[in-house]
PDB file of C-alpha atoms in Angstrom:
ATOM      1  CA  MET A   1    -117.758-200.388 -35.914  1.00 44.00           C
ATOM      2  CA  THR A   2    -115.692-200.759 -39.069  1.00 43.00           C
ATOM      3  CA  SER A   3    -116.204-203.439 -41.662  1.00 44.00           C
ATOM      4  CA  SER A   4    -112.448-204.127 -41.912  1.00 49.00           C
ATOM      5  CA  ASP A   5    -112.635-206.169 -38.702  1.00 50.00           C
ATOM      6  CA  PRO A   6    -111.110-209.572 -39.661  1.00 46.00           C
ATOM      7  CA  THR A   7    -113.270-211.383 -37.081  1.00 49.00           C
ATOM      8  CA  VAL A   8    -116.464-210.429 -38.901  1.00 52.00           C
ATOM      9  CA  GLN A   9    -117.370-213.238 -41.273  1.00 53.00           C
ATOM     10  CA  PRO A  10    -119.659-212.487 -44.220  1.00 56.00           C
ATOM     11  CA  VAL A  11    -123.111-213.997 -43.896  1.00 54.00           C
ATOM     12  CA  PRO A  12    -123.808-216.634 -46.570  1.00 54.00           C
ATOM     13  CA  THR A  13    -126.382-215.569 -49.163  1.00 59.00           C
ATOM     14  CA  SER A  14    -128.659-218.485 -48.245  1.00 56.00           C
ATOM     15  CA  VAL A  15    -128.853-217.176 -44.670  1.00 54.00           C
ATOM     16  CA  VAL A  16    -129.574-213.623 -45.892  1.00 52.00           C
ATOM     17  CA  GLU A  17    -132.363-214.953 -48.098  1.00 55.00           C
ATOM     18  CA  ARG A  18    -133.850-216.838 -45.155  1.00 52.00           C
ATOM     19  CA  VAL A  19    -133.656-213.721 -42.979  1.00 52.00           C
ATOM     20  CA  ASP A  20    -135.297-211.658 -45.718  1.00 52.00           C
ATOM     21  CA  ALA A  21    -138.047-214.252 -46.089  1.00 51.00           C
ATOM     22  CA  ALA A  22    -138.555-214.160 -42.324  1.00 48.00           C
ATOM     23  CA  ASP A  23    -138.629-210.354 -42.508  1.00 50.00           C
ATOM     24  CA  VAL A  24    -141.613-210.470 -44.825  1.00 50.00           C
ATOM     25  CA  THR A  25    -143.605-212.864 -42.658  1.00 43.00           C
ATOM     26  CA  LEU A  26    -142.346-211.283 -39.441  1.00 49.00           C
ATOM     27  CA  SER A  27    -144.761-208.838 -37.870  1.00 68.00           C
ATOM     28  CA  ASN A  28    -145.513-206.833 -41.009  1.00 83.00           C
ATOM     29  CA  PRO A  29    -142.553-204.533 -41.708  1.00 91.00           C
ATOM     30  CA  LYS A  30    -143.210-200.964 -42.843  1.00 95.00           C
ATOM     31  CA  ARG A  31    -141.397-199.008 -45.569  1.00 96.00           C
ATOM     32  CA  ALA A  32    -139.485-195.928 -44.551  1.00 97.00           C
ATOM     33  CA  VAL A  33    -137.236-193.507 -46.424  1.00 98.00           C
ATOM     34  CA  ILE A  34    -134.259-191.905 -44.686  1.00 98.00           C
ATOM     35  CA  SER A  35    -131.996-189.139 -45.923  1.00 97.00           C
ATOM     36  CA  LEU A  36    -128.346-188.926 -44.851  1.00 97.00           C
ATOM     37  CA  GLY A  37    -126.140-185.863 -45.182  1.00 94.00           C
ATOM     38  CA  SER A  38    -122.623-185.016 -43.991  1.00 94.00           C
ATOM     39  CA  ASN A  39    -120.342-182.019 -44.458  1.00 91.00           C
ATOM     40  CA  LEU A  40    -117.670-182.548 -41.767  1.00 88.00           C
ATOM     41  CA  GLY A  41    -114.854-185.074 -41.481  1.00 89.00           C
ATOM     42  CA  ASN A  42    -114.692-188.074 -43.818  1.00 92.00           C
ATOM     43  CA  ARG A  43    -118.141-187.554 -45.298  1.00 93.00           C
ATOM     44  CA  LEU A  44    -118.394-190.777 -47.304  1.00 95.00           C
ATOM     45  CA  GLU A  45    -117.118-192.936 -44.444  1.00 93.00           C
ATOM     46  CA  THR A  46    -119.571-191.296 -42.053  1.00 93.00           C
ATOM     47  CA  ILE A  47    -122.562-191.830 -44.334  1.00 96.00           C
ATOM     48  CA  GLN A  48    -121.521-195.450 -44.886  1.00 96.00           C
ATOM     49  CA  GLY A  49    -121.211-195.820 -41.111  1.00 95.00           C
ATOM     50  CA  ALA A  50    -124.754-194.500 -40.697  1.00 95.00           C
ATOM     51  CA  VAL A  51    -126.054-196.981 -43.319  1.00 96.00           C
ATOM     52  CA  ASP A  52    -124.299-199.820 -41.485  1.00 95.00           C
ATOM     53  CA  ALA A  53    -125.634-198.616 -38.120  1.00 95.00           C
ATOM     54  CA  LEU A  54    -129.184-198.625 -39.522  1.00 96.00           C
ATOM     55  CA  GLU A  55    -128.689-202.187 -40.744  1.00 94.00           C
ATOM     56  CA  ASP A  56    -127.334-203.170 -37.310  1.00 93.00           C
ATOM     57  CA  THR A  57    -130.550-201.914 -35.684  1.00 93.00           C
ATOM     58  CA  PRO A  58    -132.881-204.707 -34.559  1.00 92.00           C
ATOM     59  CA  GLY A  59    -136.097-204.454 -36.564  1.00 93.00           C
ATOM     60  CA  VAL A  60    -134.474-202.564 -39.470  1.00 95.00           C
ATOM     61  CA  ARG A  61    -133.303-203.890 -42.845  1.00 94.00           C
ATOM     62  CA  VAL A  62    -131.636-201.604 -45.382  1.00 95.00           C
ATOM     63  CA  LYS A  63    -133.171-202.431 -48.770  1.00 95.00           C
ATOM     64  CA  ALA A  64    -131.599-199.857 -51.120  1.00 95.00           C
ATOM     65  CA  VAL A  65    -128.966-197.126 -51.024  1.00 96.00           C
ATOM     66  CA  SER A  66    -128.885-194.233 -53.485  1.00 97.00           C
ATOM     67  CA  PRO A  67    -125.866-192.875 -55.349  1.00 97.00           C
ATOM     68  CA  VAL A  68    -123.944-190.118 -53.550  1.00 97.00           C
ATOM     69  CA  TYR A  69    -124.510-186.468 -54.475  1.00 97.00           C
ATOM     70  CA  GLU A  70    -122.569-183.370 -53.522  1.00 96.00           C
ATOM     71  CA  THR A  71    -124.487-180.188 -52.693  1.00 93.00           C
ATOM     72  CA  GLU A  72    -123.859-176.767 -51.225  1.00 88.00           C
ATOM     73  CA  PRO A  73    -125.165-176.208 -47.671  1.00 83.00           C
ATOM     74  CA  TRP A  74    -128.759-175.002 -47.333  1.00 73.00           C
ATOM     75  CA  GLY A  75    -129.681-171.686 -45.736  1.00 74.00           C
ATOM     76  CA  VAL A  76    -126.144-170.328 -45.180  1.00 76.00           C
ATOM     77  CA  ASP A  77    -123.745-167.965 -46.982  1.00 76.00           C
ATOM     78  CA  PRO A  78    -121.954-169.570 -49.964  1.00 74.00           C
ATOM     79  CA  GLY A  79    -118.480-170.765 -49.046  1.00 77.00           C
ATOM     80  CA  SER A  80    -119.110-170.493 -45.272  1.00 79.00           C
ATOM     81  CA  GLN A  81    -119.266-174.294 -44.856  1.00 83.00           C
ATOM     82  CA  PRO A  82    -117.906-177.353 -46.650  1.00 88.00           C
ATOM     83  CA  SER A  83    -120.204-178.965 -49.221  1.00 92.00           C
ATOM     84  CA  TYR A  84    -122.446-181.868 -48.273  1.00 93.00           C
ATOM     85  CA  PHE A  85    -122.539-185.448 -49.415  1.00 96.00           C
ATOM     86  CA  ASN A  86    -126.173-186.598 -49.551  1.00 97.00           C
ATOM     87  CA  ALA A  87    -127.815-189.978 -50.011  1.00 97.00           C
ATOM     88  CA  VAL A  88    -131.182-191.643 -49.449  1.00 98.00           C
ATOM     89  CA  VAL A  89    -131.769-195.088 -47.953  1.00 97.00           C
ATOM     90  CA  LEU A  90    -134.874-197.257 -48.250  1.00 97.00           C
ATOM     91  CA  ILE A  91    -135.522-199.473 -45.252  1.00 97.00           C
ATOM     92  CA  LYS A  92    -138.087-201.973 -44.053  1.00 95.00           C
ATOM     93  CA  THR A  93    -138.723-201.771 -40.340  1.00 95.00           C
ATOM     94  CA  THR A  94    -140.887-203.163 -37.576  1.00 94.00           C
ATOM     95  CA  LEU A  95    -140.039-200.140 -35.402  1.00 94.00           C
ATOM     96  CA  PRO A  96    -142.702-197.463 -34.957  1.00 93.00           C
ATOM     97  CA  PRO A  97    -141.775-193.966 -36.221  1.00 95.00           C
ATOM     98  CA  ALA A  98    -140.839-192.632 -32.756  1.00 94.00           C
ATOM     99  CA  SER A  99    -138.379-195.507 -32.174  1.00 94.00           C
ATOM    100  CA  LEU A 100    -136.902-195.025 -35.645  1.00 96.00           C
ATOM    101  CA  LEU A 101    -136.424-191.321 -34.831  1.00 95.00           C
ATOM    102  CA  GLU A 102    -134.664-192.248 -31.564  1.00 94.00           C
ATOM    103  CA  ARG A 103    -132.379-194.588 -33.460  1.00 95.00           C
ATOM    104  CA  GLY A 104    -131.577-191.874 -36.020  1.00 94.00           C
ATOM    105  CA  GLN A 105    -130.682-189.466 -33.225  1.00 92.00           C
ATOM    106  CA  ALA A 106    -128.548-192.120 -31.517  1.00 92.00           C
ATOM    107  CA  ILE A 107    -126.628-192.609 -34.792  1.00 93.00           C
ATOM    108  CA  GLU A 108    -126.118-188.833 -35.027  1.00 91.00           C
ATOM    109  CA  GLU A 109    -124.786-188.817 -31.460  1.00 88.00           C
ATOM    110  CA  ALA A 110    -122.490-191.764 -32.164  1.00 89.00           C
ATOM    111  CA  PHE A 111    -120.904-189.687 -34.937  1.00 85.00           C
ATOM    112  CA  GLU A 112    -120.685-186.684 -32.584  1.00 75.00           C
ATOM    113  CA  ARG A 113    -123.231-184.547 -34.361  1.00 54.00           C
ATOM    114  CA  VAL A 114    -123.357-181.125 -32.700  1.00 54.00           C
ATOM    115  CA  ARG A 115    -126.651-179.211 -32.700  1.00 49.00           C
ATOM    116  CA  ASP A 116    -125.574-175.713 -31.764  1.00 51.00           C
ATOM    117  CA  GLU A 117    -126.935-173.785 -34.727  1.00 51.00           C
ATOM    118  CA  ARG A 118    -129.712-174.232 -37.232  1.00 51.00           C
ATOM    119  CA  TRP A 119    -128.343-175.340 -40.595  1.00 49.00           C
ATOM    120  CA  GLY A 120    -124.896-175.549 -38.955  1.00 58.00           C
ATOM    121  CA  PRO A 121    -122.266-177.928 -40.303  1.00 66.00           C
ATOM    122  CA  ARG A 122    -122.691-181.508 -39.162  1.00 71.00           C
ATOM    123  CA  THR A 123    -120.871-184.820 -39.219  1.00 81.00           C
ATOM    124  CA  ILE A 124    -124.143-186.580 -40.004  1.00 89.00           C
ATOM    125  CA  ASP A 125    -127.778-185.716 -40.442  1.00 90.00           C
ATOM    126  CA  VAL A 126    -130.272-188.609 -40.282  1.00 95.00           C
ATOM    127  CA  ASP A 127    -133.781-187.525 -41.336  1.00 95.00           C
ATOM    128  CA  ILE A 128    -136.885-189.670 -41.739  1.00 97.00           C
ATOM    129  CA  LEU A 129    -138.424-188.454 -44.995  1.00 97.00           C
ATOM    130  CA  ALA A 130    -141.444-190.757 -44.990  1.00 97.00           C
ATOM    131  CA  TYR A 131    -142.859-193.729 -43.090  1.00 97.00           C
ATOM    132  CA  GLN A 132    -145.374-195.747 -45.110  1.00 95.00           C
ATOM    133  CA  ASP A 133    -148.185-193.308 -45.951  1.00 95.00           C
ATOM    134  CA  VAL A 134    -148.232-191.795 -42.466  1.00 95.00           C
ATOM    135  CA  LEU A 135    -149.221-188.126 -42.210  1.00 95.00           C
ATOM    136  CA  SER A 136    -148.322-186.631 -38.826  1.00 94.00           C
ATOM    137  CA  GLU A 137    -148.157-183.058 -37.552  1.00 93.00           C
ATOM    138  CA  ASP A 138    -146.317-184.126 -34.388  1.00 91.00           C
ATOM    139  CA  PRO A 139    -143.683-181.408 -33.763  1.00 87.00           C
ATOM    140  CA  LEU A 140    -141.205-184.086 -32.623  1.00 88.00           C
ATOM    141  CA  LEU A 141    -141.563-186.008 -35.875  1.00 93.00           C
ATOM    142  CA  THR A 142    -143.554-184.437 -38.719  1.00 95.00           C
ATOM    143  CA  LEU A 143    -144.312-186.977 -41.462  1.00 96.00           C
ATOM    144  CA  PRO A 144    -143.540-186.756 -44.250  1.00 96.00           C
ATOM    145  CA  HIS A 145    -140.538-184.513 -43.593  1.00 95.00           C
ATOM    146  CA  PRO A 146    -141.962-180.952 -43.882  1.00 94.00           C
ATOM    147  CA  ARG A 147    -139.403-179.762 -46.457  1.00 93.00           C
ATOM    148  CA  ALA A 148    -138.638-182.987 -48.336  1.00 95.00           C
ATOM    149  CA  HIS A 149    -140.905-182.068 -51.250  1.00 96.00           C
ATOM    150  CA  GLU A 150    -139.001-178.843 -52.013  1.00 95.00           C
ATOM    151  CA  ARG A 151    -135.387-179.967 -51.628  1.00 94.00           C
ATOM    152  CA  ALA A 152    -133.589-181.249 -54.699  1.00 95.00           C
ATOM    153  CA  PHE A 153    -130.826-182.833 -52.575  1.00 95.00           C
ATOM    154  CA  VAL A 154    -133.520-185.105 -51.087  1.00 96.00           C
ATOM    155  CA  LEU A 155    -135.667-185.671 -54.183  1.00 97.00           C
ATOM    156  CA  VAL A 156    -132.831-186.550 -56.603  1.00 97.00           C
ATOM    157  CA  PRO A 157    -131.431-189.505 -54.605  1.00 97.00           C
ATOM    158  CA  TRP A 158    -134.941-190.548 -53.503  1.00 98.00           C
ATOM    159  CA  HIS A 159    -135.990-190.760 -57.149  1.00 97.00           C
ATOM    160  CA  ASP A 160    -132.865-192.862 -57.869  1.00 96.00           C
ATOM    161  CA  VAL A 161    -133.746-195.522 -55.301  1.00 95.00           C
ATOM    162  CA  ASP A 162    -137.493-195.484 -55.948  1.00 96.00           C
ATOM    163  CA  PRO A 163    -138.583-193.858 -59.234  1.00 96.00           C
ATOM    164  CA  GLU A 164    -142.259-194.581 -58.445  1.00 96.00           C
ATOM    165  CA  ALA A 165    -142.111-193.082 -54.939  1.00 97.00           C
ATOM    166  CA  GLU A 166    -144.750-190.731 -53.559  1.00 96.00           C
ATOM    167  CA  VAL A 167    -144.298-188.122 -50.861  1.00 96.00           C
ATOM    168  CA  PRO A 168    -147.417-188.761 -48.766  1.00 95.00           C
ATOM    169  CA  GLY A 169    -149.865-185.897 -49.206  1.00 95.00           C
ATOM    170  CA  ARG A 170    -147.550-184.124 -51.699  1.00 96.00           C
ATOM    171  CA  GLY A 171    -147.514-186.312 -54.809  1.00 97.00           C
ATOM    172  CA  ALA A 172    -145.012-188.234 -56.910  1.00 97.00           C
ATOM    173  CA  VAL A 173    -141.318-187.680 -56.241  1.00 97.00           C
ATOM    174  CA  ALA A 174    -140.723-187.560 -60.023  1.00 97.00           C
ATOM    175  CA  GLU A 175    -143.200-184.675 -60.441  1.00 97.00           C
ATOM    176  CA  LEU A 176    -141.934-182.787 -57.382  1.00 97.00           C
ATOM    177  CA  LEU A 177    -138.385-183.170 -58.705  1.00 97.00           C
ATOM    178  CA  SER A 178    -139.285-181.848 -62.147  1.00 97.00           C
ATOM    179  CA  ALA A 179    -140.845-178.786 -60.444  1.00 97.00           C
ATOM    180  CA  VAL A 180    -137.777-178.165 -58.237  1.00 96.00           C
ATOM    181  CA  GLY A 181    -135.088-179.111 -60.783  1.00 96.00           C
ATOM    182  CA  ARG A 182    -131.708-180.749 -60.214  1.00 95.00           C
ATOM    183  CA  GLU A 183    -129.582-177.622 -60.079  1.00 93.00           C
ATOM    184  CA  GLY A 184    -126.768-177.777 -57.534  1.00 93.00           C
ATOM    185  CA  VAL A 185    -127.132-181.536 -56.952  1.00 96.00           C
ATOM    186  CA  VAL A 186    -123.904-182.941 -58.388  1.00 96.00           C
ATOM    187  CA  PRO A 187    -123.592-186.707 -58.921  1.00 97.00           C
ATOM    188  CA  ARG A 188    -120.394-188.192 -57.472  1.00 96.00           C
ATOM    189  CA  ALA A 189    -120.007-191.250 -59.672  1.00 95.00           C
ATOM    190  CA  ASP A 190    -116.527-191.745 -58.179  1.00 96.00           C
ATOM    191  CA  LEU A 191    -118.073-192.515 -54.773  1.00 95.00           C
ATOM    192  CA  GLU A 192    -120.236-195.454 -53.815  1.00 95.00           C
ATOM    193  CA  LEU A 193    -122.094-196.584 -50.726  1.00 95.00           C
ATOM    194  CA  ARG A 194    -122.221-200.304 -50.032  1.00 94.00           C
ATOM    195  CA  LEU A 195    -125.470-202.035 -49.249  1.00 92.00           C
ATOM    196  CA  PRO A 196    -124.743-203.824 -45.954  1.00 85.00           C
ATOM    197  CA  GLU A 197    -123.977-207.524 -46.399  1.00 78.00           C
TER     198      GLU A 197
END
């Protein structure tokens, strides 16, 4: 699933515009915000692969991709794991939250994510931060993400892609970020994620 495949022809802009126009009229897409994190293997390539896999999902369009940030792992001893690359993606989707969650988990499995310890190192973490204004206490998928509002590595890139964003039930991302601060969230201006063609 690499984009260097010579048989893959770029889609002309006019076609993309038509698809986007159809997206808007098509069965009422919903906004969702997804966070991506990786601290094993080729972290940038893996996150880009996850962005591309989201775009390749029927009923999902990737609308914006944040800059890449580097952060220390959460909840573990300093130096015990490699640092993370983190990013946030805005999508429009006709999938319900449960199907979007399944797709996120399938992407994690495709990149051989291993879930053997809490806060363990991982090739890729795909988390749904918010889905429209949905508030849900479902233990399988709590919306918004129960810790999104207190994690700088989520709020910083989220604010980049959507400065006006709100965490449903928690308030404006900008205000939450100013309360948490940006400490430990290091911009990697030398790295860039591509918005899928």
